[in-house]
Amino acid sequence: MPPSDEHSTAADLDRVVELLAGKRIAVLSGAGLSTDSGIPDYRGEGRVVRKPMTFQEFRSDPAKRQRYWAGSHLGWRTFAAAVPNDGHRALAELEREGIVTGVITQNVDGLHLRSGSRRVVEIHGSMDRAVCLTCGQVFSRSDLAATLDRANPWIDEPGSVQLQPDGDVEITDVERFVVPDCSVCGGVLKPDVVFFGEFVPAEKFRESVSIVADADALLVVGSSLTVNSGVRLVDHAVRRKHPVVIVNRGTTRSDRRAAVKLDAGTTETLVALASRLGAVVAGTGTGTGTGEPGMIVG
């Protein structure tokens, strides 16, 4: 980073600390927070623009549902192996110190809860569960993954899966992929996440609004705010005259509404912010690139 950029970033961080010091902070997190845990984001620089499957397609087309589950099953292995990074741990410590009032996350990886955060609203659901669209029965994703492995032993055969340049996977013989039905009623199983074309559950959005209302400021980390639910939460904060701070690589839809926009990485910024606001965070050093192993430094 050129010296002028370093000076600008340091000055912006000073402004963030001055703005947030002594305030109770609500946090809205997005995919940029989990990139240091090895989970790629959706819209980062160089990403191929993808057309996600809609809920209507998933529900109505068995072939598309089969293709979705094949790719999702392989992707689950990456999710299951991911661990929280120092940014997640910094937020958990800020909550223990009473500085952060709660985390609203657009991520479905479960890393906030695994890092020790207690008040977490997974506004788009979680990949560690699956739900039956007919009877509502909820299943553990790890148990379902074991069932899928048994039903599809060929999935690990050489040549059955091709890695694409953008990191996605292509199943070469997807029509062979067996998707189990609900063991309770025989209905269709779906990961317990919000698809495009679905609404965020009303009770989750109400709880998210409550977290924003109970705080004095809103900190957005790692989100481009492309999804309307995030923009609406920024709207709620602005209407209450709560200052909004955005930390994200690249522009967001709400940059002009932020009191401070910091174009920086989330992990290092959260670690520095936690230190400056008085929280002492113990972690593994994941994603910071600085400090002794097992330590986080500001």
PDB file of N, CA, C and O in Angstrom, residues 271-296:
ATOM      1  N   VAL A 271      -9.642  -6.278  14.183  1.00  0.00           N
ATOM      2  CA  VAL A 271      -8.640  -6.522  15.225  1.00  0.00           C
ATOM      3  C   VAL A 271      -8.141  -5.195  15.798  1.00  0.00           C
ATOM      4  O   VAL A 271      -8.063  -5.004  17.016  1.00  0.00           O
ATOM      5  N   ALA A 272      -7.800  -4.253  14.903  1.00  0.00           N
ATOM      6  CA  ALA A 272      -7.341  -2.941  15.361  1.00  0.00           C
ATOM      7  C   ALA A 272      -8.435  -2.202  16.114  1.00  0.00           C
ATOM      8  O   ALA A 272      -8.180  -1.563  17.140  1.00  0.00           O
ATOM      9  N   LEU A 273      -9.667  -2.297  15.622  1.00  0.00           N
ATOM     10  CA  LEU A 273     -10.781  -1.611  16.261  1.00  0.00           C
ATOM     11  C   LEU A 273     -11.038  -2.171  17.660  1.00  0.00           C
ATOM     12  O   LEU A 273     -11.270  -1.415  18.608  1.00  0.00           O
ATOM     13  N   ALA A 274     -10.998  -3.496  17.777  1.00  0.00           N
ATOM     14  CA  ALA A 274     -11.207  -4.110  19.091  1.00  0.00           C
ATOM     15  C   ALA A 274     -10.149  -3.626  20.078  1.00  0.00           C
ATOM     16  O   ALA A 274     -10.445  -3.308  21.231  1.00  0.00           O
ATOM     17  N   SER A 275      -8.895  -3.561  19.629  1.00  0.00           N
ATOM     18  CA  SER A 275      -7.819  -3.100  20.505  1.00  0.00           C
ATOM     19  C   SER A 275      -8.017  -1.641  20.913  1.00  0.00           C
ATOM     20  O   SER A 275      -7.882  -1.287  22.087  1.00  0.00           O
ATOM     21  N   ARG A 276      -8.385  -0.818  19.959  1.00  0.00           N
ATOM     22  CA  ARG A 276      -8.546   0.617  20.235  1.00  0.00           C
ATOM     23  C   ARG A 276      -9.756   0.892  21.122  1.00  0.00           C
ATOM     24  O   ARG A 276      -9.775   1.874  21.870  1.00  0.00           O
ATOM     25  N   LEU A 277     -10.768   0.027  21.036  1.00  0.00           N
ATOM     26  CA  LEU A 277     -11.960   0.228  21.858  1.00  0.00           C
ATOM     27  C   LEU A 277     -11.857  -0.455  23.217  1.00  0.00           C
ATOM     28  O   LEU A 277     -12.807  -0.436  23.998  1.00  0.00           O
ATOM     29  N   GLY A 278     -10.718  -1.113  23.463  1.00  0.00           N
ATOM     30  CA  GLY A 278     -10.471  -1.629  24.803  1.00  0.00           C
ATOM     31  C   GLY A 278     -10.693  -3.100  24.999  1.00  0.00           C
ATOM     32  O   GLY A 278     -10.593  -3.590  26.128  1.00  0.00           O
ATOM     33  N   ALA A 279     -10.973  -3.867  23.927  1.00  0.00           N
ATOM     34  CA  ALA A 279     -11.171  -5.306  24.075  1.00  0.00           C
ATOM     35  C   ALA A 279      -9.854  -6.022  23.838  1.00  0.00           C
ATOM     36  O   ALA A 279      -9.104  -5.697  22.920  1.00  0.00           O
ATOM     37  N   VAL A 280      -9.548  -7.005  24.681  1.00  0.00           N
ATOM     38  CA  VAL A 280      -8.354  -7.839  24.517  1.00  0.00           C
ATOM     39  C   VAL A 280      -8.810  -9.168  23.960  1.00  0.00           C
ATOM     40  O   VAL A 280      -9.586  -9.892  24.589  1.00  0.00           O
ATOM     41  N   VAL A 281      -8.319  -9.515  22.770  1.00  0.00           N
ATOM     42  CA  VAL A 281      -8.821 -10.680  22.057  1.00  0.00           C
ATOM     43  C   VAL A 281      -7.750 -11.744  21.984  1.00  0.00           C
ATOM     44  O   VAL A 281      -6.632 -11.490  21.558  1.00  0.00           O
ATOM     45  N   ALA A 282      -8.081 -12.965  22.406  1.00  0.00           N
ATOM     46  CA  ALA A 282      -7.167 -14.098  22.270  1.00  0.00           C
ATOM     47  C   ALA A 282      -7.645 -14.964  21.125  1.00  0.00           C
ATOM     48  O   ALA A 282      -8.802 -15.343  21.062  1.00  0.00           O
ATOM     49  N   GLY A 283      -6.761 -15.280  20.197  1.00  0.00           N
ATOM     50  CA  GLY A 283      -7.147 -16.088  19.038  1.00  0.00           C
ATOM     51  C   GLY A 283      -5.986 -16.905  18.550  1.00  0.00           C
ATOM     52  O   GLY A 283      -5.022 -17.152  19.265  1.00  0.00           O
ATOM     53  N   THR A 284      -6.058 -17.314  17.280  1.00  0.00           N
ATOM     54  CA  THR A 284      -5.020 -18.150  16.700  1.00  0.00           C
ATOM     55  C   THR A 284      -4.172 -17.402  15.701  1.00  0.00           C
ATOM     56  O   THR A 284      -3.293 -17.963  15.094  1.00  0.00           O
ATOM     57  N   GLY A 285      -4.470 -16.113  15.502  1.00  0.00           N
ATOM     58  CA  GLY A 285      -3.718 -15.369  14.520  1.00  0.00           C
ATOM     59  C   GLY A 285      -4.221 -15.540  13.113  1.00  0.00           C
ATOM     60  O   GLY A 285      -3.658 -15.001  12.172  1.00  0.00           O
ATOM     61  N   THR A 286      -5.288 -16.299  12.897  1.00  0.00           N
ATOM     62  CA  THR A 286      -5.806 -16.568  11.561  1.00  0.00           C
ATOM     63  C   THR A 286      -6.200 -15.288  10.856  1.00  0.00           C
ATOM     64  O   THR A 286      -6.997 -14.520  11.359  1.00  0.00           O
ATOM     65  N   GLY A 287      -5.619 -15.080   9.698  1.00  0.00           N
ATOM     66  CA  GLY A 287      -6.063 -13.981   8.849  1.00  0.00           C
ATOM     67  C   GLY A 287      -5.495 -12.624   9.189  1.00  0.00           C
ATOM     68  O   GLY A 287      -5.802 -11.668   8.505  1.00  0.00           O
ATOM     69  N   THR A 288      -4.623 -12.505  10.203  1.00  0.00           N
ATOM     70  CA  THR A 288      -4.091 -11.187  10.526  1.00  0.00           C
ATOM     71  C   THR A 288      -2.775 -10.927   9.830  1.00  0.00           C
ATOM     72  O   THR A 288      -2.488  -9.817   9.427  1.00  0.00           O
ATOM     73  N   GLY A 289      -1.947 -11.943   9.738  1.00  0.00           N
ATOM     74  CA  GLY A 289      -0.648 -11.753   9.126  1.00  0.00           C
ATOM     75  C   GLY A 289       0.313 -10.976  10.003  1.00  0.00           C
ATOM     76  O   GLY A 289       1.401 -10.611   9.570  1.00  0.00           O
ATOM     77  N   THR A 290      -0.030 -10.700  11.253  1.00  0.00           N
ATOM     78  CA  THR A 290       0.841  -9.960  12.160  1.00  0.00           C
ATOM     79  C   THR A 290       0.769 -10.578  13.534  1.00  0.00           C
ATOM     80  O   THR A 290      -0.168 -11.282  13.882  1.00  0.00           O
ATOM     81  N   GLY A 291       1.789 -10.292  14.342  1.00  0.00           N
ATOM     82  CA  GLY A 291       1.737 -10.718  15.736  1.00  0.00           C
ATOM     83  C   GLY A 291       2.257 -12.127  15.944  1.00  0.00           C
ATOM     84  O   GLY A 291       2.559 -12.868  15.018  1.00  0.00           O
ATOM     85  N   GLU A 292       2.380 -12.498  17.196  1.00  0.00           N
ATOM     86  CA  GLU A 292       2.823 -13.834  17.558  1.00  0.00           C
ATOM     87  C   GLU A 292       1.705 -14.835  17.360  1.00  0.00           C
ATOM     88  O   GLU A 292       0.534 -14.481  17.438  1.00  0.00           O
ATOM     89  N   PRO A 293       2.027 -16.114  17.096  1.00  0.00           N
ATOM     90  CA  PRO A 293       0.981 -17.123  17.006  1.00  0.00           C
ATOM     91  C   PRO A 293       0.158 -17.149  18.285  1.00  0.00           C
ATOM     92  O   PRO A 293       0.682 -17.103  19.382  1.00  0.00           O
ATOM     93  N   GLY A 294      -1.172 -17.176  18.108  1.00  0.00           N
ATOM     94  CA  GLY A 294      -2.047 -17.234  19.247  1.00  0.00           C
ATOM     95  C   GLY A 294      -2.398 -15.875  19.818  1.00  0.00           C
ATOM     96  O   GLY A 294      -3.041 -15.797  20.843  1.00  0.00           O
ATOM     97  N   MET A 295      -1.912 -14.801  19.169  1.00  0.00           N
ATOM     98  CA  MET A 295      -2.191 -13.478  19.676  1.00  0.00           C
ATOM     99  C   MET A 295      -2.818 -12.616  18.587  1.00  0.00           C
ATOM    100  O   MET A 295      -2.587 -12.821  17.409  1.00  0.00           O
ATOM    101  N   ILE A 296      -3.598 -11.651  19.004  1.00  0.00           N
ATOM    102  CA  ILE A 296      -4.091 -10.623  18.092  1.00  0.00           C
ATOM    103  C   ILE A 296      -3.576  -9.294  18.615  1.00  0.00           C
ATOM    104  O   ILE A 296      -3.680  -9.000  19.803  1.00  0.00           O
TER     105      ILE A 296
END
